[in-house]
Amino acid sequence: MSFTAPIQLPGLTLDPLWHRRSVFYQVMVRSFVDSNGDGNGDLAGLISRLDYLQWLGVDALWIPPFFTSPLRDGGYDVADYKSILPEFGTLDEFRDLVTKAHERNMRVIIDLPLNHTSDQHEWFQQSRTDPDGPYGDFYVWSDSDEKYPNIRIIFTDYEESNWAFDSERRQFYFHRFFSHQPDLNFDNPAVHDAVFDIVRFWLDLGVDGFRLDAIPYLYESDEGNGEGEPKTHEFLKKLRAMVDRDYPGRIMIAEANQWPREVAAFLGTEEEPECHMAFDFPVMPRIFYSLRSQNAKELVQVLSETTDIPEGAGWGVFLRNHDELTLEMVSEEYRQAMYGWYAYDPRMRVNVGIRRRLAPLLDNSRDELELAHALLFSLPGSPFIYYGDEIGMGDNIWLDDRDASRTPMQWTPDRNAGFSTADPGKLYLPVVQSLVYNYTQTNVESQLAQSRSLLHWVRNVIHVRKAHPVFGLGSIHVLETSHESVLAFVRSYEGAGTQFGDPAEDVLCVFSFAHNPISVTIRADDLAGASLVDLFGGSEFPAFDDSGSLTLTLGTQSFFWLHIGSH
Ligand code: BGC
């Protein structure tokens, strides 16, 4: 496989809003490329595929934890925040990754699980054995396991309590996730110092920002539910102030699986900003709901709600990631409907969600895959692609927990899908060999050779998006339509008088969730007489009439992105 030679840029473009223009790609080091045949992906392997990612149009990588860890939670159980798991590589290789990404004008975001550590972390070992020592108060200890009864359990399939007993210290410790992941005690100022030190360590190494894992859960209180407590927001303001002061241009992204208003709170206010971005957890399940219900009303509602966010802040839009497709942010009725559509086999469920990849969720329907991506790339916010979804990789629901969708990247039809030269039995997880998604058919090389493959389609849509800054920077206005299956909105951008010269533009986006062709009338008084041109092929479309009405026909599960001309 070869890709066009990368254009060497002197360094990163100095754009304070880079995160709002970027297309992000989530890549797990362990799953991408194994450079030394030990069965695990590694940093050198990832470096070797930066050309591929650049060819695809990726502007920023999000790399889940690669620190020293017993890997009992995919690396989110950190045993040492300043060293790299030897199977994955060395700090020098990480530096090399950052340099080579930056040469391609690609940013690197790393994941920081700060809420908890592994029970193997030295801090925890000292905390259990030496309660009066320097780490004695680093974790949340209690003589009772009945404290904080308002705090829900997140890993409902694995844990019965948020407390576990430590036989050494003879006390209970608090854990929001697995019992081998004790929560750090943010009430202890020494924990703040330790966390700031870690943040500085990686920023000094050149990373462009952090995904702040499980960020709502830093503090607990007797009155609250342990999610977005006021002190958690105070801590984030302090962290942001330090990053802005000492490392301008680097960003913080909140992983806050919360209702709209609560997620927005993690972006802070104009005067007291917190994160630069937050993942849009409320929108994501509603995309999947609309696809099967053939009804756009849930999306219309969530997109019409105005949530004020500070200037410069933005959303991270995603379809799938390394976790289950969480259904925590939908009503019980909708959750049951979604289990029925998307997780008809109980093996497909985990906790309050569905452990499947995008293509199997959408039954490998090309129409649905295109429609879902068209939403991903035009909703307000920056899109995050999960590795392998650009080729429609499958999953393996016979593997445990979320490993179902963390299998090796499928590069070629050769041994181990070109991921590794190891003996197949040695791989950290087997490659997907299912009937429909077998790596001999679903792989990068085959899709490169086929001009109409999903991979080429995704690459094209990424490039169209990037040619229109309105998608990253513009506002949204949802329009009235005559058909319940149709979502229509206008993205508008006034243009910036900056050195980046972003043009002003208005784009009409129309999506049909209907499982048959339909005709729809869209109303927008202020668009009376507006001409329309397709962003992909440049064809002229019928204009809005003088009363501000437009009638379109849409094929099964299809969409249009139309440039709005003079009116
Ligand atoms: C990560 C999960 C992880 C959990 C506990 C999450 O929010 O995305 O993969 O299991 O944090 O660390």
Coordinates of C-alpha atoms and ligand atoms in Angstrom, one line a residue:
M1 CA 0.0 0.0 0.0
S2 CA 1.3 3.4 -0.8
F3 CA 0.0 6.8 -0.2
T4 CA 0.8 10.1 -1.8
A5 CA 4.0 11.6 -0.3
P6 CA 3.1 13.7 2.7
I7 CA 3.4 17.4 2.3
Q8 CA 6.0 18.5 4.7
L9 CA 5.0 21.6 6.6
P10 CA 7.3 23.6 8.8
G11 CA 5.1 23.0 11.8
L12 CA 1.6 23.2 13.0
T13 CA -0.6 25.9 11.7
L14 CA -1.1 28.4 14.5
D15 CA -4.8 28.5 14.6
P16 CA -6.4 29.0 18.0
L17 CA -9.6 27.3 16.8
W18 CA -7.8 24.3 15.3
H19 CA -9.9 21.9 17.3
R20 CA -13.1 23.2 15.8
R21 CA -11.9 22.6 12.2
S22 CA -10.2 19.2 12.9
V23 CA -11.3 15.7 11.9
F24 CA -10.2 13.5 14.8
Y25 CA -9.4 9.8 14.6
Q26 CA -9.4 7.6 17.7
V27 CA -6.6 5.0 17.4
M28 CA -5.8 2.5 20.1
V29 CA -2.0 1.7 20.0
R30 CA -2.6 -1.9 20.8
S31 CA -5.0 -2.4 17.9
F32 CA -3.5 -0.6 15.0
V33 CA -0.2 -2.1 13.8
D34 CA 2.3 -4.5 15.4
S35 CA 5.8 -3.5 14.2
N36 CA 7.8 -6.2 16.0
G37 CA 5.6 -9.3 15.7
D38 CA 4.9 -9.7 19.4
G39 CA 1.1 -9.8 18.8
N40 CA 0.4 -6.3 20.2
G41 CA 0.2 -3.1 18.3
D42 CA 2.8 -0.5 19.2
L43 CA 3.9 3.1 18.7
A44 CA 6.3 2.3 15.9
G45 CA 3.5 0.6 14.1
L46 CA 1.3 3.7 14.5
I47 CA 4.1 5.9 13.2
S48 CA 4.3 3.7 10.1
R49 CA 0.7 4.4 9.2
L50 CA 0.6 8.2 9.7
D51 CA 0.7 8.5 5.9
Y52 CA -2.5 6.5 5.7
L53 CA -4.2 8.8 8.2
Q54 CA -2.9 11.9 6.5
W55 CA -4.3 10.5 3.2
L56 CA -7.6 9.9 4.8
G57 CA -7.8 13.6 5.9
V58 CA -7.2 13.2 9.7
D59 CA -6.1 16.3 11.5
A60 CA -5.8 15.0 15.0
L61 CA -5.3 11.7 16.7
W62 CA -6.9 10.7 20.0
I63 CA -4.8 8.0 21.6
P64 CA -6.4 6.0 24.5
P65 CA -4.0 5.3 27.4
F66 CA -0.7 3.6 26.6
F67 CA 0.9 4.0 30.0
T68 CA 2.2 1.2 32.2
S69 CA -0.8 -0.7 33.2
P70 CA -1.9 -4.2 34.1
L71 CA -4.4 -3.8 31.2
R72 CA -7.4 -5.0 33.2
D73 CA -9.5 -2.1 31.7
G74 CA -7.9 -1.5 28.3
G75 CA -5.2 0.7 29.9
Y76 CA -7.6 3.0 31.7
D77 CA -6.2 1.3 34.8
V78 CA -2.9 3.3 35.0
A79 CA 0.0 2.0 37.1
D80 CA 2.4 4.8 36.2
Y81 CA 1.4 7.9 34.3
K82 CA 4.9 8.8 33.3
S83 CA 6.0 5.6 31.6
I84 CA 4.9 3.7 28.6
L85 CA 3.8 0.0 28.6
P86 CA 7.0 -1.8 27.3
E87 CA 4.9 -3.7 24.7
F88 CA 3.8 -0.4 23.2
G89 CA 7.2 1.2 23.0
T90 CA 9.3 3.9 24.7
L91 CA 9.1 7.6 25.5
D92 CA 11.6 8.2 22.7
E93 CA 9.2 6.5 20.2
F94 CA 6.4 8.6 21.6
R95 CA 8.4 11.8 21.0
D96 CA 9.0 10.6 17.5
L97 CA 5.3 10.0 17.0
V98 CA 4.5 13.6 18.1
T99 CA 7.2 15.0 15.8
K100 CA 6.1 13.0 12.8
A101 CA 2.5 13.8 13.4
H102 CA 3.3 17.5 13.7
E103 CA 5.3 17.3 10.4
R104 CA 2.1 16.3 8.8
N105 CA 0.2 19.1 10.5
M106 CA -1.6 16.5 12.6
R107 CA -2.2 17.0 16.3
V108 CA -1.9 14.4 19.1
I109 CA -4.4 14.2 21.9
I110 CA -3.8 11.7 24.7
D111 CA -6.2 10.2 27.2
L112 CA -5.8 11.0 30.9
P113 CA -7.8 8.9 33.3
L114 CA -7.5 11.1 36.4
N115 CA -10.4 10.0 38.4
H116 CA -8.8 6.7 39.4
T117 CA -5.6 4.7 39.1
S118 CA -4.9 1.0 38.9
D119 CA -4.6 -0.8 42.3
Q120 CA -1.1 -1.6 41.1
H121 CA -0.1 2.1 41.2
E122 CA 2.6 2.8 43.7
W123 CA 0.5 5.5 45.3
F124 CA -2.2 3.0 46.1
Q125 CA 0.2 0.4 47.3
Q126 CA 1.7 3.0 49.7
S127 CA -1.8 4.2 50.7
R128 CA -2.9 0.7 51.8
T129 CA 0.3 -0.1 53.7
D130 CA 1.1 3.3 55.2
P131 CA -2.0 5.3 56.1
D132 CA 0.1 8.0 57.8
G133 CA 2.6 8.3 54.9
P134 CA 2.7 10.7 52.0
Y135 CA 0.1 8.8 50.0
G136 CA -2.1 7.8 53.0
D137 CA -4.8 10.3 51.9
F138 CA -4.5 9.9 48.1
Y139 CA -7.6 7.7 47.9
V140 CA -11.1 7.8 49.2
W141 CA -11.0 5.6 52.3
S142 CA -13.9 4.9 54.8
D143 CA -14.7 2.6 57.7
S144 CA -18.1 2.1 56.1
D145 CA -19.2 1.0 52.7
E146 CA -22.5 2.9 53.1
K147 CA -21.2 6.4 52.5
Y148 CA -22.5 8.2 49.4
P149 CA -25.7 6.2 48.8
N150 CA -26.8 8.6 46.1
I151 CA -23.9 7.6 43.8
R152 CA -25.0 5.1 41.1
I153 CA -23.0 2.2 39.9
I154 CA -21.6 2.6 36.4
F155 CA -20.3 -0.9 35.5
T156 CA -23.6 -2.6 36.5
D157 CA -22.7 -5.9 34.9
Y158 CA -19.5 -6.2 37.0
E159 CA -19.8 -4.4 40.3
E160 CA -22.4 -4.4 43.1
S161 CA -21.0 -1.6 45.1
N162 CA -18.8 1.5 44.7
W163 CA -16.8 0.3 47.7
A164 CA -14.3 -2.5 48.2
F165 CA -12.6 -3.7 51.3
D166 CA -8.8 -3.6 51.6
S167 CA -7.6 -6.3 53.9
E168 CA -4.2 -4.6 54.4
R169 CA -5.5 -1.2 55.6
R170 CA -8.7 -2.7 56.9
Q171 CA -10.9 0.0 55.4
F172 CA -13.1 0.4 52.4
Y173 CA -12.0 2.4 49.3
F174 CA -14.2 4.1 46.9
H175 CA -14.2 3.1 43.1
R176 CA -16.6 4.5 40.5
F177 CA -15.5 1.8 38.0
F178 CA -13.9 -1.6 38.5
S179 CA -12.9 -2.5 42.1
H180 CA -9.3 -2.7 40.9
Q181 CA -9.5 1.1 40.0
P182 CA -9.5 3.0 43.3
D183 CA -10.7 6.7 43.0
L184 CA -8.2 9.4 43.7
N185 CA -9.1 11.8 46.5
F186 CA -9.3 15.2 44.9
D187 CA -10.1 16.7 48.3
N188 CA -6.4 16.3 49.0
P189 CA -4.3 19.2 47.5
A190 CA -1.4 16.9 47.1
V191 CA -3.5 15.0 44.5
H192 CA -3.9 18.2 42.6
D193 CA -0.2 18.8 42.6
A194 CA 0.5 15.2 41.4
V195 CA -2.1 15.6 38.6
F196 CA -0.7 19.0 37.5
D197 CA 2.7 17.4 37.4
I198 CA 1.5 14.6 35.0
V199 CA -0.3 17.1 32.8
R200 CA 2.8 19.2 32.5
F201 CA 5.0 16.2 31.8
W202 CA 3.0 15.3 28.7
L203 CA 2.5 18.9 27.5
D204 CA 6.2 19.4 27.8
L205 CA 6.6 16.3 25.6
G206 CA 4.6 18.1 23.0
V207 CA 1.1 16.7 23.1
D208 CA -1.7 19.0 21.9
G209 CA -4.2 18.2 24.5
F210 CA -6.0 15.6 26.6
R211 CA -9.2 13.7 26.6
L212 CA -10.2 14.0 30.3
D213 CA -11.5 10.5 31.0
A214 CA -14.5 10.1 33.3
I215 CA -14.2 13.7 34.3
P216 CA -17.6 14.2 36.1
Y217 CA -16.6 11.8 38.8
L218 CA -13.6 13.5 40.4
Y219 CA -15.4 14.6 43.6
E220 CA -18.0 12.9 45.8
S221 CA -20.2 14.7 48.4
D222 CA -22.9 13.6 50.9
E223 CA -25.6 15.6 49.2
G224 CA -24.7 15.2 45.5
N225 CA -24.7 12.2 43.2
G226 CA -20.9 12.5 42.5
E227 CA -21.4 13.7 38.9
G228 CA -20.3 17.2 38.1
E229 CA -20.0 18.3 41.7
P230 CA -19.2 22.1 42.1
K231 CA -15.7 21.2 43.3
T232 CA -15.1 19.2 40.1
H233 CA -15.9 22.3 38.1
E234 CA -13.6 24.4 40.3
F235 CA -10.7 21.9 39.7
L236 CA -11.3 22.1 35.9
K237 CA -11.2 25.9 35.9
K238 CA -7.9 25.7 37.7
L239 CA -6.5 23.2 35.3
R240 CA -7.7 25.2 32.3
A241 CA -6.2 28.4 33.6
M242 CA -2.8 26.7 33.9
V243 CA -3.0 25.2 30.4
D244 CA -4.0 28.6 28.9
R245 CA -1.3 30.4 30.7
D246 CA 1.6 28.0 30.2
Y247 CA 0.6 26.0 27.1
P248 CA -1.7 28.2 24.9
G249 CA -3.2 26.3 22.0
R250 CA -3.4 23.0 23.8
I251 CA -6.8 21.7 24.6
M252 CA -8.9 19.7 27.1
I253 CA -11.7 17.5 26.0
A254 CA -14.4 16.4 28.5
E255 CA -15.7 12.8 28.5
A256 CA -18.9 13.5 30.4
N257 CA -21.7 11.1 29.7
Q258 CA -24.4 13.4 30.9
W259 CA -27.6 15.2 29.9
P260 CA -27.2 18.3 27.6
R261 CA -27.1 21.0 30.2
E262 CA -24.7 19.1 32.4
V263 CA -22.4 18.3 29.5
A264 CA -22.3 21.9 28.5
A265 CA -21.3 22.8 32.1
F266 CA -18.0 21.1 31.4
L267 CA -17.2 23.8 28.9
G268 CA -17.5 26.5 31.6
T269 CA -18.4 30.1 30.9
E270 CA -16.8 32.9 28.9
E271 CA -15.2 34.3 32.1
E272 CA -14.3 30.9 33.6
P273 CA -13.8 28.4 30.9
E274 CA -13.3 24.7 31.7
C275 CA -12.8 22.3 28.7
H276 CA -12.3 23.4 25.1
M277 CA -14.5 20.6 23.9
A278 CA -17.0 18.0 25.2
F279 CA -18.2 14.8 23.6
D280 CA -21.8 15.2 22.5
F281 CA -23.3 12.2 24.4
P282 CA -26.9 13.4 24.1
V283 CA -26.8 13.5 20.3
M284 CA -25.1 10.2 19.6
P285 CA -27.8 7.7 20.7
R286 CA -30.5 9.9 19.0
I287 CA -28.8 9.3 15.7
F288 CA -29.2 5.6 16.1
Y289 CA -32.8 6.0 17.4
S290 CA -33.7 8.1 14.3
L291 CA -32.2 5.5 11.9
R292 CA -34.5 2.8 13.0
S293 CA -37.6 4.7 14.1
Q294 CA -37.6 6.5 10.8
N295 CA -38.5 9.6 12.8
A296 CA -36.3 12.7 13.1
K297 CA -38.1 14.2 16.1
E298 CA -35.6 13.3 18.8
L299 CA -32.8 14.8 16.8
V300 CA -34.9 17.9 15.9
Q301 CA -35.6 18.4 19.6
V302 CA -32.0 17.9 20.9
L303 CA -30.5 20.1 18.1
S304 CA -33.2 22.9 18.7
E305 CA -32.4 23.2 22.3
T306 CA -30.0 26.2 22.6
T307 CA -27.2 25.5 25.0
D308 CA -25.0 28.5 25.3
I309 CA -21.4 27.6 25.2
P310 CA -18.4 29.9 25.4
E311 CA -16.9 31.4 22.3
G312 CA -14.3 29.0 20.9
A313 CA -15.6 26.0 22.7
G314 CA -17.0 23.1 20.7
W315 CA -18.6 19.6 20.6
G316 CA -17.0 16.3 19.7
V317 CA -19.4 14.4 17.6
F318 CA -19.0 10.6 17.4
L319 CA -20.9 7.5 16.3
R320 CA -18.8 4.8 18.1
N321 CA -15.7 4.6 20.3
H322 CA -13.9 2.0 22.3
D323 CA -16.7 1.7 24.8
E324 CA -20.2 0.4 24.6
L325 CA -22.8 2.5 22.7
T326 CA -24.1 4.0 25.9
L327 CA -27.8 4.3 26.4
E328 CA -27.7 6.1 29.7
M329 CA -28.8 9.4 28.1
V330 CA -32.1 8.1 26.7
S331 CA -35.5 7.4 28.4
E332 CA -36.3 3.8 29.5
E333 CA -38.8 3.4 26.6
Y334 CA -36.3 4.4 24.0
R335 CA -33.6 2.3 25.6
Q336 CA -35.8 -0.8 25.3
A337 CA -36.6 0.0 21.7
M338 CA -32.9 0.4 20.9
Y339 CA -32.0 -2.9 22.6
G340 CA -34.7 -4.5 20.4
W341 CA -33.3 -3.0 17.2
Y342 CA -29.6 -3.1 17.8
A343 CA -28.9 -5.8 20.6
Y344 CA -31.4 -8.5 19.9
D345 CA -28.8 -11.1 21.1
P346 CA -28.1 -10.6 24.9
R347 CA -24.4 -11.1 24.1
M348 CA -24.5 -7.7 22.4
R349 CA -25.3 -5.8 25.6
V350 CA -23.0 -4.7 28.4
N351 CA -23.8 -2.4 31.3
V352 CA -26.3 0.1 30.0
G353 CA -25.3 -0.1 26.4
I354 CA -24.4 -2.1 23.3
R355 CA -21.0 -3.5 22.6
R356 CA -21.0 -3.5 18.8
R357 CA -19.2 -1.6 16.1
L358 CA -20.8 0.8 13.6
A359 CA -21.1 -1.5 10.5
P360 CA -22.7 -4.4 12.3
L361 CA -25.0 -2.0 14.2
L362 CA -26.2 -0.8 10.8
D363 CA -26.4 -4.3 9.4
N364 CA -23.7 -3.3 6.9
S365 CA -26.1 -1.2 5.0
R366 CA -24.2 1.2 2.8
D367 CA -27.1 3.6 2.8
E368 CA -27.2 3.8 6.5
L369 CA -23.4 4.0 6.8
E370 CA -23.4 7.0 4.5
L371 CA -26.3 8.7 6.2
A372 CA -24.7 8.2 9.7
H373 CA -21.4 9.6 8.4
A374 CA -23.1 12.5 6.7
L375 CA -24.6 13.4 10.1
L376 CA -21.2 12.9 11.8
F377 CA -19.6 15.3 9.4
S378 CA -22.2 18.1 9.4
L379 CA -23.6 18.3 12.9
P380 CA -22.2 21.1 15.0
G381 CA -18.9 20.0 16.4
S382 CA -15.8 18.2 15.3
P383 CA -16.1 14.6 14.1
F384 CA -14.4 11.7 15.8
I385 CA -13.9 8.5 13.8
Y386 CA -13.2 5.2 15.6
Y387 CA -10.4 3.3 13.9
G388 CA -11.6 0.7 11.4
D389 CA -15.1 2.3 11.0
E390 CA -13.8 4.0 7.8
I391 CA -13.7 0.5 6.2
G392 CA -16.8 -0.8 8.0
M393 CA -14.9 -3.3 10.2
G394 CA -17.0 -5.9 12.1
D395 CA -16.9 -6.9 15.8
N396 CA -16.7 -10.2 17.7
I397 CA -19.4 -10.5 20.4
W398 CA -17.9 -13.7 21.7
L399 CA -15.0 -11.8 23.2
D400 CA -15.4 -10.3 26.7
D401 CA -16.8 -6.9 27.6
R402 CA -15.8 -4.1 25.2
D403 CA -13.0 -6.2 23.6
A404 CA -15.8 -7.1 21.1
S405 CA -14.9 -3.9 19.2
R406 CA -11.2 -3.6 19.9
T407 CA -9.9 -6.2 17.6
P408 CA -6.9 -5.7 15.3
M409 CA -7.2 -3.2 12.4
Q410 CA -7.7 -5.0 9.1
W411 CA -5.1 -3.8 6.6
T412 CA -4.8 -6.6 4.1
P413 CA -6.3 -10.0 3.2
D414 CA -3.0 -11.6 4.4
R415 CA -2.1 -13.4 7.7
N416 CA -3.5 -11.5 10.7
A417 CA -5.1 -9.0 8.4
G418 CA -1.6 -7.5 7.9
F419 CA -1.8 -6.2 11.5
S420 CA 1.1 -8.5 12.7
T421 CA 3.5 -11.1 11.6
A422 CA 3.0 -13.1 14.8
D423 CA 1.7 -16.6 15.1
P424 CA -2.1 -15.9 15.0
G425 CA -2.5 -17.5 18.4
K426 CA -0.2 -14.8 19.9
L427 CA -2.4 -11.8 19.0
Y428 CA -3.8 -9.8 21.9
L429 CA -7.2 -10.5 20.3
P430 CA -8.1 -12.5 17.3
V431 CA -8.8 -10.7 14.0
V432 CA -12.5 -10.7 12.9
Q433 CA -13.3 -13.8 10.8
S434 CA -17.0 -13.6 10.7
L435 CA -19.0 -14.4 7.5
V436 CA -19.8 -10.8 6.6
Y437 CA -16.8 -8.9 8.0
N438 CA -14.0 -11.4 7.4
Y439 CA -10.7 -9.6 7.1
T440 CA -10.1 -11.3 3.8
Q441 CA -12.8 -9.1 2.4
T442 CA -13.0 -6.1 4.8
N443 CA -9.6 -4.5 4.7
V444 CA -7.9 -1.3 3.7
E445 CA -6.0 -2.8 0.8
S446 CA -9.1 -4.2 -0.9
Q447 CA -11.0 -0.9 -0.3
L448 CA -8.2 1.1 -1.7
A449 CA -8.4 -0.9 -4.9
Q450 CA -12.1 -0.3 -5.3
S451 CA -13.0 3.3 -6.2
R452 CA -16.5 3.1 -4.8
S453 CA -15.6 1.5 -1.5
L454 CA -16.7 2.9 1.9
L455 CA -13.1 3.9 2.5
H456 CA -13.0 6.1 -0.6
W457 CA -16.5 7.5 0.2
V458 CA -15.5 8.4 3.8
R459 CA -12.3 10.1 2.6
N460 CA -14.2 12.1 0.0
V461 CA -16.8 13.3 2.5
I462 CA -14.0 14.3 4.9
H463 CA -12.4 16.4 2.2
V464 CA -15.7 18.0 1.2
R465 CA -16.3 18.9 4.9
K466 CA -12.8 20.3 5.2
A467 CA -13.3 22.5 2.2
H468 CA -16.2 24.3 4.0
P469 CA -15.2 25.7 7.3
V470 CA -18.9 26.4 8.1
F471 CA -19.2 22.8 9.3
G472 CA -16.6 23.3 12.0
L473 CA -17.2 27.0 12.9
G474 CA -20.8 27.8 12.0
S475 CA -24.1 28.0 13.9
I476 CA -27.1 25.7 13.4
H477 CA -30.7 26.5 12.7
V478 CA -33.1 23.6 12.5
L479 CA -35.9 24.0 9.9
E480 CA -39.5 23.0 9.8
T481 CA -40.3 20.1 7.4
S482 CA -43.5 18.4 6.2
H483 CA -42.2 14.9 6.8
E484 CA -41.5 13.3 10.2
S485 CA -38.6 11.3 8.8
V486 CA -36.7 14.3 7.7
L487 CA -34.2 16.4 9.5
A488 CA -33.2 19.7 7.9
F489 CA -30.9 22.4 9.2
V490 CA -28.9 25.3 8.0
R491 CA -25.3 25.7 9.1
S492 CA -24.2 29.4 8.8
Y493 CA -20.9 31.0 9.2
E494 CA -20.3 34.8 8.8
G495 CA -16.6 34.4 7.8
A496 CA -13.6 35.5 9.7
G497 CA -11.6 38.6 9.1
T498 CA -8.5 36.7 10.2
Q499 CA -5.4 35.5 8.5
F500 CA -7.2 32.2 7.8
G501 CA -9.6 34.0 5.5
D502 CA -12.5 31.6 6.1
P503 CA -15.3 32.4 3.7
A504 CA -18.8 33.2 4.9
E505 CA -21.1 30.4 3.9
D506 CA -24.6 29.0 4.5
V507 CA -25.2 25.3 3.8
L508 CA -28.6 23.5 3.9
C509 CA -28.3 19.9 5.2
V510 CA -31.3 17.5 4.6
F511 CA -31.4 13.9 5.9
S512 CA -34.1 11.4 5.3
F513 CA -34.4 8.5 7.8
A514 CA -37.3 6.9 5.8
H515 CA -36.7 3.4 4.6
N516 CA -38.4 4.3 1.3
P517 CA -38.1 7.3 -1.1
I518 CA -40.0 10.3 0.0
S519 CA -40.9 13.9 -1.0
V520 CA -40.6 16.7 1.6
T521 CA -41.4 20.4 1.8
I522 CA -39.0 22.5 3.8
R523 CA -39.9 26.0 5.0
A524 CA -37.6 28.9 5.7
D525 CA -39.0 32.4 5.3
D526 CA -35.6 34.0 5.2
L527 CA -34.5 31.7 2.4
A528 CA -37.2 32.8 -0.1
G529 CA -35.7 32.7 -3.6
A530 CA -32.4 31.2 -2.4
S531 CA -30.5 29.1 -5.0
L532 CA -29.0 25.8 -4.1
V533 CA -25.9 23.9 -5.3
D534 CA -24.9 20.4 -4.3
L535 CA -21.6 20.5 -2.4
F536 CA -20.4 17.1 -3.8
G537 CA -21.0 17.4 -7.5
G538 CA -21.8 21.1 -8.1
S539 CA -25.2 20.5 -9.6
E540 CA -27.8 23.2 -9.4
F541 CA -30.9 22.3 -7.4
P542 CA -34.4 23.9 -7.6
A543 CA -34.4 27.1 -5.6
F544 CA -36.6 28.0 -2.6
D545 CA -39.7 29.6 -4.0
D546 CA -40.7 33.2 -3.2
S547 CA -42.7 32.2 -0.2
G548 CA -39.6 30.4 1.3
S549 CA -40.7 26.9 0.6
L550 CA -38.7 24.1 -1.1
T551 CA -39.8 20.6 -2.2
L552 CA -37.2 17.9 -2.5
T553 CA -37.4 14.2 -3.2
L554 CA -34.9 11.9 -1.3
G555 CA -34.1 8.3 -1.9
T556 CA -34.1 5.7 0.8
Q557 CA -32.0 6.9 3.8
S558 CA -30.3 9.6 1.9
F559 CA -29.1 13.2 2.4
F560 CA -28.1 16.4 0.6
W561 CA -25.6 19.1 1.6
L562 CA -26.5 22.2 -0.5
H563 CA -24.7 25.5 -0.7
I564 CA -27.2 28.3 -0.3
G565 CA -26.6 31.0 -2.9
S566 CA -27.8 34.5 -3.3
H567 CA -31.4 35.4 -2.4
Ligands
BGC1 C1 -13.4 4.9 29.5 C2 -13.6 3.5 29.7 C3 -13.1 3.0 31.0 C4 -13.6 3.9 32.2 C5 -13.0 3.6 33.4 C6 -14.2 5.5 30.7 O1 -14.8 6.6 30.6 O2 -13.8 5.4 28.3 O3 -13.1 2.7 28.6 O4 -13.4 1.7 31.2 O5 -13.4 5.2 31.9 O6 -11.6 3.9 33.4

